[in-house]
Amino acid sequence: MQVFKFGGASVSTLDRIYKVADILKSYSGQKLLVVVSAIGKTTNALESVVTAFYRGDKEEALRQFEAVKNQHLQLAADLGLEAGFLNDFFTEVEWLLHDKPVKHFDYYYDQVVCVGELLSTTIISRFLASQQIKNSWVDVRDILRTDNNFRDARINWAVTEQKVAQQVMPLFENAEIVLTQGFIGATDENESTTLGREGSDYTAAVFANILAARAQTIWKDVPGVMNADPKQYSAATLIKELNYKEVIEMAYYGAQVIHPKTIKPLQNKGIPLLVKSFLQPDAEGTVIHDKAVAQLPPIIVYKQAQALVHLSSKDFSFVGEGLTAKVYTVFEDLHFKPNLTQNAAISLQCVVDDIAEKVEGFALALSDDFDVQVTKGLTLLTIRHYTESLLQELCADCHVLLQQKTPETVQVLLRK
């Protein structure tokens, strides 16, 4: 048993979908649990639909969703498929968009955005069947049980394990491939939830753990794990071997290669994680395991769209005397987290993702105790295994607002 995860880039064009089919054919005779993400930029498009709906612009939300519908209908037609099987998913969203929002944004986000994965996997499953690649399609919302912490739901492992045993394992008696969605789940009340952006890696790891898979492979459009995003650092190179700890550190600091929650389920059962290119499936890629790895290159992570929230206590009391605890209570209440913090005697600085409603809510909640200043349009640079020369090179022509160092890692907040 192996678990494969194909990201949105791998199913974004006809040629790439055919490549996915070729890869799966090459594993004929093996049992595969296959997790597929939403096609291309579908999640971004659906986020815009939710935003329009929530601000009360029903017509704009429906117009934008119509574009998503047409994209998937066209893809199905290009693959030679009759697209009627998509209508139930379209109706699921349109029914919601004709209503008025009475719950919080995150709830509606999950109900709408989840359809991206459902549409993509249904199309891919039907296409594979048309290519004589037998598979069983599963709605992961029937399997992966979560709490109702919308947009960052937590998995109920006991219930999920039971459902995998009862509903997934029997499917392998009739097909070598079981195909399902990443990123999404459902509550006990059958309300859709999501596991956090890019959560499909994590979904695959959950299945790998429960199924005691021999390995999990993430198929991407890059050769493997790079020491930096090639779009942001032209000298990026492939790292052929990593261990779980290093990848957790990379994910913590914002590297987009692996979802932060992915590693623990694999580590618990010693399951290796492979990161390979669907464009060059025979290439070596990267293997991630629990062994020590020496002489790693500098690992560079850029987090764009950052905001610096500067908090100064109004009564000049030390921030350590209860005020810091209050700040973190607000973070928890908002389901928001800092990417970097730094405190002085009467001030605390927090670097956060610039999510407008979260930043505004954070600043407002603390305005009674602090003078609050917010600076936006910033970039957080993290370098693990850094050298001073590389740090100077990457900070050239930038204004440094904040810096933290350990012997192994440096973080710098930049205004370019």
Coordinates of C-alpha atoms in Angstrom, one line a residue:
M1 CA 0.0 0.0 0.0
Q2 CA 1.2 3.5 -0.9
V3 CA -0.4 6.9 -0.7
F4 CA 0.0 9.4 -3.5
K5 CA -0.9 13.1 -3.4
F6 CA -1.2 15.1 -6.6
G7 CA -1.4 18.9 -6.1
G8 CA -3.4 21.4 -8.2
A9 CA -0.6 22.0 -10.6
S10 CA -0.5 18.3 -11.6
V11 CA -4.1 18.4 -12.9
S12 CA -4.1 22.0 -14.2
T13 CA -3.9 21.1 -17.9
L14 CA -4.9 18.2 -20.2
D15 CA -1.3 17.2 -20.7
R16 CA -0.7 17.1 -17.0
I17 CA -3.8 15.0 -16.4
Y18 CA -2.6 12.5 -18.9
K19 CA 0.8 12.4 -17.1
V20 CA -1.0 11.6 -13.9
A21 CA -2.8 8.7 -15.7
D22 CA 0.6 7.5 -17.0
I23 CA 2.1 7.6 -13.5
L24 CA -0.7 5.6 -12.1
K25 CA -0.5 3.0 -14.9
S26 CA 3.2 2.5 -14.1
Y27 CA 2.2 1.4 -10.6
S28 CA -0.3 -1.3 -11.9
G29 CA -0.5 -4.2 -9.5
Q30 CA 0.0 -2.1 -6.4
K31 CA -2.7 -0.7 -4.1
L32 CA -2.8 3.1 -4.1
L33 CA -4.7 5.6 -2.0
V34 CA -4.6 8.7 -4.2
V35 CA -5.4 12.2 -2.9
V36 CA -6.0 15.0 -5.4
S37 CA -6.2 18.7 -4.8
A38 CA -8.4 21.3 -6.6
I39 CA -7.4 22.1 -10.2
G40 CA -5.0 24.9 -10.7
K41 CA -6.1 28.2 -9.0
T42 CA -9.6 27.0 -8.3
T43 CA -9.2 27.5 -4.5
N44 CA -8.3 31.1 -5.0
A45 CA -11.3 31.6 -7.3
L46 CA -13.6 30.1 -4.8
E47 CA -12.2 32.3 -2.0
S48 CA -13.2 35.3 -4.1
V49 CA -16.7 33.8 -4.4
V50 CA -17.0 33.5 -0.6
T51 CA -15.7 37.1 -0.1
A52 CA -18.3 38.5 -2.5
F53 CA -21.1 36.4 -0.9
Y54 CA -20.1 37.5 2.6
R55 CA -20.1 41.2 1.8
G56 CA -23.7 40.8 0.5
D57 CA -22.9 40.9 -3.3
K58 CA -24.9 37.8 -4.3
E59 CA -24.8 38.6 -8.0
E60 CA -21.1 39.0 -8.1
A61 CA -20.6 35.7 -6.1
L62 CA -22.8 33.8 -8.5
R63 CA -21.0 35.4 -11.5
Q64 CA -17.6 34.3 -10.2
F65 CA -18.9 30.9 -9.4
E66 CA -20.3 30.6 -12.9
A67 CA -16.7 31.0 -14.2
V68 CA -15.5 28.2 -11.9
K69 CA -18.4 26.0 -13.2
N70 CA -17.5 26.7 -16.9
Q71 CA -13.9 26.0 -16.3
H72 CA -14.7 22.5 -15.0
L73 CA -17.4 21.8 -17.6
Q74 CA -14.9 22.7 -20.3
L75 CA -12.2 20.5 -18.8
A76 CA -14.6 17.6 -18.6
A77 CA -15.6 18.1 -22.2
D78 CA -12.0 18.3 -23.3
L79 CA -11.3 15.0 -21.6
G80 CA -14.3 13.5 -23.5
L81 CA -16.5 13.2 -20.5
E82 CA -20.2 13.9 -20.1
A83 CA -20.3 16.5 -17.4
G84 CA -23.7 15.9 -15.8
F85 CA -22.1 14.2 -12.9
L86 CA -20.8 17.6 -11.7
N87 CA -24.3 19.2 -11.3
D88 CA -24.9 18.0 -7.7
F89 CA -21.7 19.8 -6.5
F90 CA -22.7 23.0 -8.4
T91 CA -26.1 22.9 -6.8
E92 CA -24.6 22.5 -3.4
V93 CA -22.8 25.8 -3.7
E94 CA -25.5 27.7 -5.6
W95 CA -28.1 26.9 -3.0
L96 CA -25.9 28.5 -0.4
L97 CA -25.1 31.6 -2.5
H98 CA -28.8 32.4 -2.9
D99 CA -29.1 32.7 0.9
K100 CA -27.9 35.5 3.1
P101 CA -24.9 35.1 5.4
V102 CA -25.9 34.7 9.1
K103 CA -22.9 32.8 10.3
H104 CA -19.2 33.8 10.5
F105 CA -17.0 34.0 7.4
D106 CA -14.9 30.9 8.1
Y107 CA -18.0 28.7 8.1
Y108 CA -19.1 29.8 4.6
Y109 CA -15.5 29.6 3.4
D110 CA -15.4 25.9 4.1
Q111 CA -18.8 25.2 2.6
V112 CA -17.9 26.8 -0.7
V113 CA -14.1 26.2 -1.0
C114 CA -14.5 22.4 -0.4
V115 CA -16.2 22.0 -3.8
G116 CA -12.9 22.6 -5.6
E117 CA -11.6 19.2 -4.5
L118 CA -14.9 17.5 -5.1
L119 CA -15.0 18.7 -8.7
S120 CA -11.4 17.9 -9.5
T121 CA -11.4 14.4 -8.1
T122 CA -14.7 13.5 -9.7
I123 CA -13.4 14.6 -13.1
I124 CA -10.1 12.7 -12.6
S125 CA -11.8 9.6 -11.4
R126 CA -14.1 9.5 -14.5
F127 CA -11.2 10.2 -16.8
L128 CA -9.1 7.4 -15.3
A129 CA -12.0 5.0 -15.8
S130 CA -12.2 6.1 -19.4
Q131 CA -8.5 5.1 -19.7
Q132 CA -9.2 1.7 -18.3
I133 CA -7.6 2.6 -14.9
K134 CA -10.1 1.2 -12.5
N135 CA -10.6 3.3 -9.4
S136 CA -13.1 3.9 -6.6
W137 CA -14.0 7.5 -5.8
V138 CA -14.7 8.5 -2.2
D139 CA -16.1 11.6 -0.7
V140 CA -13.6 12.2 2.0
R141 CA -16.2 14.1 4.0
D142 CA -17.8 10.7 4.8
I143 CA -14.4 9.5 6.1
L144 CA -12.4 12.3 7.7
R145 CA -14.2 13.4 10.8
T146 CA -13.3 16.8 12.3
D147 CA -14.3 19.3 14.9
N148 CA -16.1 22.6 13.9
N149 CA -13.0 24.8 13.9
F150 CA -13.7 26.0 10.4
R151 CA -10.7 26.7 8.1
D152 CA -8.3 24.9 10.5
A153 CA -10.3 21.9 11.6
R154 CA -8.8 19.2 13.9
I155 CA -9.2 15.6 13.1
N156 CA -11.0 13.1 15.3
W157 CA -8.6 10.2 14.8
A158 CA -10.7 7.5 16.5
V159 CA -13.7 8.1 14.3
T160 CA -11.7 8.6 11.2
E161 CA -9.8 5.3 11.8
Q162 CA -13.0 3.5 12.2
K163 CA -14.5 4.9 9.0
V164 CA -11.3 4.1 7.0
A165 CA -11.6 0.5 8.2
Q166 CA -15.3 0.2 7.4
Q167 CA -15.6 2.3 4.2
V168 CA -12.2 2.6 2.5
M169 CA -10.4 -0.7 3.0
P170 CA -13.2 -2.8 1.4
L171 CA -12.9 -0.7 -1.8
F172 CA -9.5 -2.2 -2.5
E173 CA -11.2 -5.6 -3.0
N174 CA -12.6 -4.3 -6.3
A175 CA -10.0 -1.7 -7.4
E176 CA -6.3 -1.1 -6.9
I177 CA -6.8 2.7 -6.7
V178 CA -9.0 4.5 -4.2
L179 CA -9.2 8.2 -5.2
T180 CA -10.3 10.9 -2.8
Q181 CA -9.9 14.6 -1.9
G182 CA -7.4 16.4 0.3
F183 CA -7.8 19.5 2.5
I184 CA -11.4 18.8 3.5
G185 CA -13.4 16.9 6.0
A186 CA -16.8 17.2 7.9
T187 CA -18.2 17.6 11.3
D188 CA -20.5 15.2 13.1
E189 CA -23.3 17.4 11.7
N190 CA -22.0 16.8 8.1
E191 CA -20.9 20.4 7.7
S192 CA -17.8 20.7 5.5
T193 CA -14.6 21.8 7.0
T194 CA -11.1 22.5 5.8
L195 CA -7.7 21.6 7.4
G196 CA -5.8 24.8 6.6
R197 CA -4.5 26.1 3.3
E198 CA -2.5 23.4 1.4
G199 CA -3.9 20.8 3.7
S200 CA -4.0 18.0 1.1
D201 CA -0.5 16.9 2.1
Y202 CA -1.8 16.4 5.6
T203 CA -4.8 14.4 4.4
A204 CA -2.5 12.1 2.6
A205 CA -0.4 11.6 5.7
V206 CA -3.5 10.8 7.8
F207 CA -4.4 8.1 5.3
A208 CA -0.8 6.8 5.2
N209 CA -0.7 6.5 9.0
I210 CA -4.1 4.8 9.3
L211 CA -3.3 2.4 6.4
A212 CA 0.2 1.8 7.6
A213 CA 1.4 2.7 4.1
R214 CA 4.9 1.7 2.8
A215 CA 5.5 5.3 1.7
Q216 CA 3.8 8.5 0.9
T217 CA 4.7 10.4 -2.3
I218 CA 3.8 14.0 -3.0
W219 CA 3.9 14.7 -6.8
K220 CA 4.8 18.3 -7.6
D221 CA 6.0 20.4 -10.6
V222 CA 9.5 20.8 -9.1
P223 CA 12.2 18.1 -8.9
G224 CA 11.8 17.7 -5.2
V225 CA 12.4 19.8 -2.1
M226 CA 14.5 22.8 -3.0
N227 CA 16.5 24.9 -0.5
A228 CA 14.4 27.9 -1.7
D229 CA 11.5 28.8 -3.9
P230 CA 13.2 29.1 -7.4
K231 CA 10.8 31.9 -8.2
Q232 CA 12.2 33.9 -5.3
Y233 CA 15.8 32.8 -5.3
S234 CA 17.3 31.9 -8.7
A235 CA 20.2 29.9 -7.2
A236 CA 17.8 27.4 -5.5
T237 CA 19.1 23.8 -5.5
L238 CA 17.6 20.3 -4.9
I239 CA 18.0 18.7 -1.5
K240 CA 18.0 14.9 -2.1
E241 CA 17.7 13.9 1.5
L242 CA 16.1 15.4 4.6
N243 CA 14.9 14.2 8.0
Y244 CA 11.5 14.8 9.6
K245 CA 12.8 17.4 12.1
E246 CA 14.3 19.6 9.4
V247 CA 11.1 19.5 7.3
I248 CA 9.1 20.4 10.4
E249 CA 11.4 23.4 10.9
M250 CA 11.1 24.4 7.3
A251 CA 7.3 24.2 7.4
Y252 CA 7.1 26.1 10.7
Y253 CA 9.0 29.0 9.1
G254 CA 6.7 29.1 6.1
A255 CA 8.2 26.9 3.4
Q256 CA 5.4 25.9 1.1
V257 CA 6.8 22.5 0.1
I258 CA 5.2 20.4 2.9
H259 CA 2.1 21.3 5.0
P260 CA 3.2 21.8 8.6
K261 CA 1.0 19.0 10.0
T262 CA 2.1 16.4 7.5
I263 CA 5.2 15.0 9.2
K264 CA 3.9 13.8 12.6
P265 CA 1.5 11.1 11.3
L266 CA 4.3 9.7 9.1
Q267 CA 7.0 10.0 11.8
N268 CA 4.8 8.1 14.3
K269 CA 4.9 5.0 12.0
G270 CA 8.3 5.6 10.4
I271 CA 6.7 6.1 6.9
P272 CA 9.1 7.7 4.4
L273 CA 7.9 10.7 2.5
L274 CA 9.0 11.1 -1.1
V275 CA 8.7 14.4 -3.0
K276 CA 8.9 13.8 -6.8
S277 CA 8.2 15.6 -10.0
F278 CA 5.2 14.4 -12.1
L279 CA 6.9 16.0 -15.0
Q280 CA 9.9 13.7 -14.5
P281 CA 8.5 10.7 -12.6
D282 CA 11.7 8.7 -13.0
A283 CA 13.9 11.3 -11.4
E284 CA 15.3 10.7 -7.9
G285 CA 13.4 13.5 -6.1
T286 CA 13.7 14.0 -2.3
V287 CA 13.3 11.4 0.4
I288 CA 12.4 12.4 3.9
H289 CA 13.0 10.0 6.8
D290 CA 14.0 9.8 10.5
K291 CA 17.7 9.5 10.0
A292 CA 20.4 12.2 10.6
V293 CA 21.4 14.2 7.6
A294 CA 24.7 16.2 7.6
Q295 CA 25.8 19.3 5.7
L296 CA 22.6 20.8 4.6
P297 CA 22.7 23.9 2.5
P298 CA 21.2 27.2 3.7
I299 CA 17.5 26.9 3.5
I300 CA 15.8 30.1 2.5
V301 CA 12.1 30.9 3.2
Y302 CA 10.3 34.1 2.2
K303 CA 6.9 34.9 3.6
Q304 CA 5.3 37.8 1.7
A305 CA 2.3 39.9 2.7
Q306 CA 3.4 40.3 6.3
A307 CA 2.2 43.0 8.8
L308 CA 4.1 44.3 11.9
V309 CA 1.8 45.0 14.8
H310 CA 3.6 47.2 17.4
L311 CA 2.0 47.1 20.8
S312 CA 3.1 49.7 23.5
S313 CA 1.5 49.4 27.0
K314 CA -0.6 52.5 27.7
D315 CA 0.3 52.7 31.4
F316 CA 4.0 51.9 30.9
S317 CA 3.7 48.6 32.8
F318 CA 6.0 45.8 31.7
V319 CA 4.5 43.6 29.0
G320 CA 5.6 40.5 30.9
E321 CA 3.2 41.4 33.8
G322 CA 0.1 39.8 32.4
L323 CA -0.1 41.8 29.1
T324 CA 1.8 39.2 27.1
A325 CA -0.6 36.5 28.2
K326 CA -3.5 38.7 27.1
V327 CA -2.0 39.1 23.7
Y328 CA -1.7 35.4 23.2
T329 CA -5.3 34.9 24.5
V330 CA -6.4 37.2 21.7
F331 CA -4.4 35.3 19.2
E332 CA -6.1 32.1 20.3
D333 CA -9.6 33.6 20.3
L334 CA -9.1 34.8 16.7
H335 CA -7.5 31.5 15.5
F336 CA -4.6 33.7 14.5
K337 CA -0.9 33.2 15.2
P338 CA 2.3 35.3 15.1
N339 CA 5.1 34.3 12.7
L340 CA 7.6 36.2 14.9
T341 CA 7.4 38.1 18.2
Q342 CA 9.9 40.3 19.9
N343 CA 9.4 42.2 23.2
A344 CA 11.0 45.0 25.1
A345 CA 10.2 46.3 28.6
I346 CA 6.9 48.0 27.7
S347 CA 6.4 47.0 24.1
L348 CA 5.7 43.9 22.1
Q349 CA 6.1 43.4 18.3
C350 CA 4.2 40.7 16.4
V351 CA 4.8 39.8 12.8
V352 CA 1.6 38.2 11.3
D353 CA 0.1 37.3 8.0
D354 CA -1.7 40.3 6.6
I355 CA -5.2 38.9 6.7
A356 CA -7.2 42.1 6.9
E357 CA -10.1 40.9 9.1
K358 CA -7.7 39.1 11.5
V359 CA -5.2 42.0 11.8
E360 CA -8.1 44.5 12.4
G361 CA -9.7 42.2 15.0
F362 CA -6.4 41.7 16.7
A363 CA -5.6 45.4 16.9
L364 CA -9.1 46.3 18.1
A365 CA -9.1 43.6 20.9
L366 CA -5.9 45.0 22.3
S367 CA -6.6 48.7 21.9
D368 CA -7.7 49.2 25.5
D369 CA -4.4 48.1 26.9
F370 CA -2.0 49.1 24.2
D371 CA -1.2 51.8 21.7
V372 CA -1.3 49.9 18.5
Q373 CA 0.5 50.6 15.3
V374 CA 0.3 48.4 12.2
T375 CA 2.8 48.4 9.3
K376 CA 1.9 46.4 6.2
G377 CA 3.6 45.4 2.9
L378 CA 6.5 43.6 4.6
T379 CA 8.4 40.4 3.9
L380 CA 9.7 37.9 6.5
L381 CA 13.0 36.2 5.5
T382 CA 14.1 33.1 7.3
I383 CA 17.5 31.4 6.6
R384 CA 18.3 28.1 8.3
H385 CA 22.0 27.1 8.4
Y386 CA 22.8 30.7 7.4
T387 CA 26.0 32.4 6.7
E388 CA 26.6 36.0 7.3
S389 CA 27.6 36.6 3.7
L390 CA 24.3 35.1 2.5
L391 CA 22.3 37.1 5.0
Q392 CA 24.0 40.3 3.8
E393 CA 23.3 39.4 0.2
L394 CA 19.6 38.8 0.7
C395 CA 19.1 41.9 2.8
A396 CA 20.9 44.2 0.3
D397 CA 18.7 47.1 -0.8
C398 CA 16.1 46.4 1.9
H399 CA 15.3 48.2 5.1
V400 CA 15.5 45.8 8.1
L401 CA 12.7 46.4 10.7
L402 CA 13.4 43.4 12.9
Q403 CA 15.9 40.7 13.3
Q404 CA 16.3 37.5 15.4
K405 CA 19.2 35.1 15.4
T406 CA 20.0 31.7 16.9
P407 CA 23.2 29.8 16.0
E408 CA 21.2 27.9 13.3
T409 CA 18.5 30.2 12.2
V410 CA 18.1 33.9 11.4
Q411 CA 14.8 35.8 10.7
V412 CA 14.7 39.3 9.3
L413 CA 11.6 41.5 8.7
L414 CA 12.2 43.5 5.5
R415 CA 10.7 46.4 3.7
K416 CA 11.8 46.3 0.1

